[in-house]
PDB file of C-alpha atoms in Angstrom:
ATOM      1  CA  UNK A  11       0.000   0.000   0.000  1.00 80.00           C
ATOM      2  CA  UNK A  12       1.278   3.456  -0.930  1.00 92.00           C
ATOM      3  CA  UNK A  13       0.720   5.314   2.356  1.00 94.00           C
ATOM      4  CA  UNK A  14       1.865   8.637   0.919  1.00 95.00           C
ATOM      5  CA  UNK A  15      -0.742   8.394  -1.847  1.00 95.00           C
ATOM      6  CA  UNK A  16      -3.447   7.134   0.501  1.00 95.00           C
ATOM      7  CA  UNK A  17      -3.048   9.750   3.231  1.00 96.00           C
ATOM      8  CA  UNK A  18      -1.544  12.811   1.567  1.00 96.00           C
ATOM      9  CA  UNK A  19      -2.831  13.064  -2.007  1.00 96.00           C
ATOM     10  CA  UNK A  20      -6.379  14.210  -2.771  1.00 95.00           C
ATOM     11  CA  UNK A  21      -6.029  13.174  -6.433  1.00 95.00           C
ATOM     12  CA  UNK A  22      -7.237   9.913  -7.929  1.00 94.00           C
ATOM     13  CA  UNK A  23      -9.412   7.109  -6.629  1.00 96.00           C
ATOM     14  CA  UNK A  24      -9.396   4.514  -3.859  1.00 96.00           C
ATOM     15  CA  UNK A  25     -11.684   1.582  -3.177  1.00 94.00           C
ATOM     16  CA  UNK A  26     -13.699   0.846  -0.083  1.00 96.00           C
ATOM     17  CA  UNK A  27     -11.036  -1.323   1.570  1.00 95.00           C
ATOM     18  CA  UNK A  28      -8.339   1.342   1.214  1.00 95.00           C
ATOM     19  CA  UNK A  29     -10.786   3.958   2.493  1.00 97.00           C
ATOM     20  CA  UNK A  30     -11.528   2.018   5.674  1.00 97.00           C
ATOM     21  CA  UNK A  31      -7.827   1.286   6.249  1.00 97.00           C
ATOM     22  CA  UNK A  32      -6.988   4.978   5.851  1.00 97.00           C
ATOM     23  CA  UNK A  33      -9.922   5.980   8.031  1.00 97.00           C
ATOM     24  CA  UNK A  34      -8.807   3.574  10.779  1.00 97.00           C
ATOM     25  CA  UNK A  35      -5.225   4.872  10.655  1.00 96.00           C
ATOM     26  CA  UNK A  36      -6.324   8.506  10.898  1.00 96.00           C
ATOM     27  CA  UNK A  37      -8.850   7.705  13.643  1.00 95.00           C
ATOM     28  CA  UNK A  38      -6.196   5.824  15.636  1.00 95.00           C
ATOM     29  CA  UNK A  39      -3.758   8.715  15.297  1.00 94.00           C
ATOM     30  CA  UNK A  40      -6.493  11.117  16.351  1.00 92.00           C
ATOM     31  CA  UNK A  41      -7.202   9.089  19.485  1.00 92.00           C
ATOM     32  CA  UNK A  42      -3.484   9.036  20.321  1.00 92.00           C
ATOM     33  CA  UNK A  43      -3.228  12.793  19.797  1.00 90.00           C
ATOM     34  CA  UNK A  44      -6.167  13.415  22.118  1.00 88.00           C
ATOM     35  CA  UNK A  45      -4.381  11.548  24.904  1.00 91.00           C
ATOM     36  CA  UNK A  46      -1.707  14.270  25.027  1.00 87.00           C
ATOM     37  CA  UNK A  47      -3.033  17.552  26.451  1.00 85.00           C
ATOM     38  CA  UNK A  48      -2.792  20.694  24.289  1.00 86.00           C
ATOM     39  CA  UNK A  49       0.176  19.671  22.071  1.00 85.00           C
ATOM     40  CA  UNK A  50      -1.601  16.487  20.972  1.00 86.00           C
ATOM     41  CA  UNK A  51      -4.794  18.350  20.234  1.00 85.00           C
ATOM     42  CA  UNK A  52      -2.927  20.880  18.108  1.00 88.00           C
ATOM     43  CA  UNK A  53      -1.153  18.023  16.308  1.00 86.00           C
ATOM     44  CA  UNK A  54      -4.548  16.383  15.832  1.00 86.00           C
ATOM     45  CA  UNK A  55      -5.608  19.325  13.676  1.00 90.00           C
ATOM     46  CA  UNK A  56      -3.004  18.221  11.138  1.00 93.00           C
ATOM     47  CA  UNK A  57      -5.009  15.019  10.669  1.00 94.00           C
ATOM     48  CA  UNK A  58      -7.700  17.008   8.880  1.00 93.00           C
ATOM     49  CA  UNK A  59      -5.679  16.813   5.636  1.00 96.00           C
ATOM     50  CA  UNK A  60      -5.299  12.999   5.525  1.00 97.00           C
ATOM     51  CA  UNK A  61      -8.990  12.608   6.385  1.00 95.00           C
ATOM     52  CA  UNK A  62      -9.937  15.002   3.566  1.00 96.00           C
ATOM     53  CA  UNK A  63      -7.631  13.134   1.153  1.00 97.00           C
ATOM     54  CA  UNK A  64      -9.118   9.697   1.785  1.00 97.00           C
ATOM     55  CA  UNK A  65     -12.672  11.061   1.595  1.00 97.00           C
ATOM     56  CA  UNK A  66     -11.981  12.952  -1.633  1.00 97.00           C
ATOM     57  CA  UNK A  67     -10.452   9.929  -3.370  1.00 96.00           C
ATOM     58  CA  UNK A  68     -13.349   7.764  -2.225  1.00 97.00           C
ATOM     59  CA  UNK A  69     -15.867  10.284  -3.579  1.00 97.00           C
ATOM     60  CA  UNK A  70     -13.866  10.371  -6.825  1.00 97.00           C
ATOM     61  CA  UNK A  71     -14.125   6.586  -7.038  1.00 96.00           C
ATOM     62  CA  UNK A  72     -17.893   6.939  -6.811  1.00 96.00           C
ATOM     63  CA  UNK A  73     -17.834   9.544  -9.606  1.00 95.00           C
ATOM     64  CA  UNK A  74     -18.550  12.536  -7.344  1.00 97.00           C
ATOM     65  CA  UNK A  75     -16.696  15.754  -6.701  1.00 96.00           C
ATOM     66  CA  UNK A  76     -14.772  16.038  -3.434  1.00 96.00           C
ATOM     67  CA  UNK A  77     -16.718  19.229  -2.763  1.00 95.00           C
ATOM     68  CA  UNK A  78     -19.516  16.964  -1.484  1.00 95.00           C
ATOM     69  CA  UNK A  79     -17.470  16.704   1.727  1.00 94.00           C
ATOM     70  CA  UNK A  80     -18.719  20.192   2.543  1.00 93.00           C
ATOM     71  CA  UNK A  81     -22.318  18.988   2.900  1.00 91.00           C
ATOM     72  CA  UNK A  82     -21.918  17.290   6.312  1.00 90.00           C
ATOM     73  CA  UNK A  83     -19.648  20.131   7.469  1.00 86.00           C
ATOM     74  CA  UNK A  84     -22.273  22.695   6.443  1.00 90.00           C
ATOM     75  CA  UNK A  85     -25.011  20.740   8.188  1.00 87.00           C
ATOM     76  CA  UNK A  86     -22.842  20.391  11.310  1.00 82.00           C
ATOM     77  CA  UNK A  87     -22.078  24.126  11.233  1.00 85.00           C
ATOM     78  CA  UNK A  88     -25.763  25.015  10.950  1.00 87.00           C
ATOM     79  CA  UNK A  89     -26.702  22.569  13.687  1.00 82.00           C
ATOM     80  CA  UNK A  90     -23.826  23.889  15.808  1.00 77.00           C
ATOM     81  CA  UNK A  91     -25.260  27.389  15.469  1.00 81.00           C
ATOM     82  CA  UNK A  92     -28.657  26.085  16.568  1.00 76.00           C
ATOM     83  CA  UNK A  93     -27.025  24.274  19.493  1.00 73.00           C
ATOM     84  CA  UNK A  94     -25.205  27.469  20.511  1.00 73.00           C
ATOM     85  CA  UNK A  95     -28.435  29.470  20.483  1.00 73.00           C
ATOM     86  CA  UNK A  96     -30.383  26.826  22.382  1.00 69.00           C
ATOM     87  CA  UNK A  97     -27.486  26.455  24.814  1.00 67.00           C
ATOM     88  CA  UNK A  98     -27.595  30.204  25.438  1.00 69.00           C
ATOM     89  CA  UNK A  99     -31.337  29.967  26.037  1.00 63.00           C
ATOM     90  CA  UNK A 100     -30.683  27.171  28.510  1.00 63.00           C
ATOM     91  CA  UNK A 101     -28.082  29.222  30.386  1.00 64.00           C
ATOM     92  CA  UNK A 102     -30.293  32.317  30.436  1.00 60.00           C
ATOM     93  CA  UNK A 103     -33.201  30.237  31.671  1.00 59.00           C
ATOM     94  CA  UNK A 104     -31.089  28.793  34.465  1.00 61.00           C
ATOM     95  CA  UNK A 105     -29.761  32.239  35.451  1.00 64.00           C
ATOM     96  CA  UNK A 106     -33.236  33.754  35.593  1.00 66.00           C
ATOM     97  CA  UNK A 107     -34.762  30.817  37.437  1.00 63.00           C
ATOM     98  CA  UNK A 108     -36.902  29.580  34.531  1.00 60.00           C
ATOM     99  CA  UNK A 109     -36.332  25.866  34.968  1.00 55.00           C
ATOM    100  CA  UNK A 110     -38.571  24.901  32.055  1.00 61.00           C
ATOM    101  CA  UNK A 111     -36.690  27.182  29.686  1.00 57.00           C
ATOM    102  CA  UNK A 112     -33.362  25.834  30.916  1.00 53.00           C
ATOM    103  CA  UNK A 113     -34.475  22.214  30.441  1.00 60.00           C
ATOM    104  CA  UNK A 114     -35.951  22.874  26.989  1.00 61.00           C
ATOM    105  CA  UNK A 115     -32.809  24.672  25.840  1.00 61.00           C
ATOM    106  CA  UNK A 116     -30.619  21.828  27.121  1.00 63.00           C
ATOM    107  CA  UNK A 117     -32.783  19.214  25.402  1.00 69.00           C
ATOM    108  CA  UNK A 118     -32.663  21.139  22.114  1.00 71.00           C
ATOM    109  CA  UNK A 119     -28.865  21.373  22.356  1.00 72.00           C
ATOM    110  CA  UNK A 120     -28.579  17.611  22.868  1.00 78.00           C
ATOM    111  CA  UNK A 121     -31.021  16.957  20.011  1.00 78.00           C
ATOM    112  CA  UNK A 122     -29.102  19.281  17.665  1.00 76.00           C
ATOM    113  CA  UNK A 123     -25.790  17.634  18.478  1.00 78.00           C
ATOM    114  CA  UNK A 124     -27.321  14.176  18.019  1.00 85.00           C
ATOM    115  CA  UNK A 125     -28.610  15.223  14.573  1.00 83.00           C
ATOM    116  CA  UNK A 126     -25.148  16.496  13.579  1.00 83.00           C
ATOM    117  CA  UNK A 127     -23.630  13.173  14.659  1.00 89.00           C
ATOM    118  CA  UNK A 128     -26.205  11.202  12.637  1.00 92.00           C
ATOM    119  CA  UNK A 129     -25.624  13.289   9.498  1.00 91.00           C
ATOM    120  CA  UNK A 130     -21.854  12.745   9.802  1.00 91.00           C
ATOM    121  CA  UNK A 131     -22.318   9.019  10.416  1.00 95.00           C
ATOM    122  CA  UNK A 132     -24.687   8.678   7.458  1.00 95.00           C
ATOM    123  CA  UNK A 133     -22.183  10.455   5.191  1.00 96.00           C
ATOM    124  CA  UNK A 134     -19.327   8.256   6.435  1.00 96.00           C
ATOM    125  CA  UNK A 135     -21.311   5.081   5.800  1.00 97.00           C
ATOM    126  CA  UNK A 136     -22.444   6.276   2.362  1.00 97.00           C
ATOM    127  CA  UNK A 137     -18.862   7.086   1.334  1.00 97.00           C
ATOM    128  CA  UNK A 138     -17.414   3.948   2.890  1.00 97.00           C
ATOM    129  CA  UNK A 139     -19.979   1.395   1.722  1.00 97.00           C
ATOM    130  CA  UNK A 140     -21.113   2.542  -1.735  1.00 96.00           C
ATOM    131  CA  UNK A 141     -19.368   0.705  -4.582  1.00 95.00           C
ATOM    132  CA  UNK A 142     -17.207   2.788  -6.899  1.00 94.00           C
ATOM    133  CA  UNK A 143     -17.830   3.296 -10.594  1.00 93.00           C
ATOM    134  CA  UNK A 144     -16.413   0.446 -12.647  1.00 92.00           C
ATOM    135  CA  UNK A 145     -13.844   1.441 -15.242  1.00 91.00           C
ATOM    136  CA  UNK A 146     -12.274   4.840 -15.700  1.00 92.00           C
ATOM    137  CA  UNK A 147     -14.096   8.052 -14.817  1.00 94.00           C
ATOM    138  CA  UNK A 148     -13.138  11.748 -14.923  1.00 94.00           C
ATOM    139  CA  UNK A 149     -10.977  11.271 -11.801  1.00 95.00           C
ATOM    140  CA  UNK A 150      -8.818   8.449 -13.120  1.00 92.00           C
ATOM    141  CA  UNK A 151      -8.576   4.745 -13.763  1.00 89.00           C
ATOM    142  CA  UNK A 152     -10.442   2.193 -11.681  1.00 85.00           C
ATOM    143  CA  UNK A 153      -7.822   0.857  -9.253  1.00 73.00           C
ATOM    144  CA  UNK A 154      -9.580  -2.528  -9.193  1.00 66.00           C
ATOM    145  CA  UNK A 155      -9.657  -3.011 -12.980  1.00 55.00           C
ATOM    146  CA  UNK A 156      -7.128  -5.404 -14.457  1.00 50.00           C
ATOM    147  CA  UNK A 157      -4.319  -3.501 -16.161  1.00 42.00           C
TER     148      UNK A 157
END
């Protein structure tokens, strides 16, 4: 396996097996980085690039543009904004003694974050489980085709 190509190049195509191997490597590195306070978390930000590379090549294999990766990020950003507003409502409700408002705001925040998680999970499963296009496409040759 060409690790440099898999983790650092957004060009070309990869199959489902390579995607899941790359995803597992990046996820494992991310977990290790999160075990080290501050420095590890900053280093973990560097893992965004390999994750974007494996997702883009997988989307290319399916015949889609890598720009589709922005869809779950956009949804998460919108839901994050909703969670921030509902979280503020919850805090204001708690500060002013409105227990019902505080509880409703907290429940909405949890619901919003759960929705963001489900959208991300659905995207991951779609990218990781959908078969690629057989034969060449506009992103390159099929890596599974006989040469």
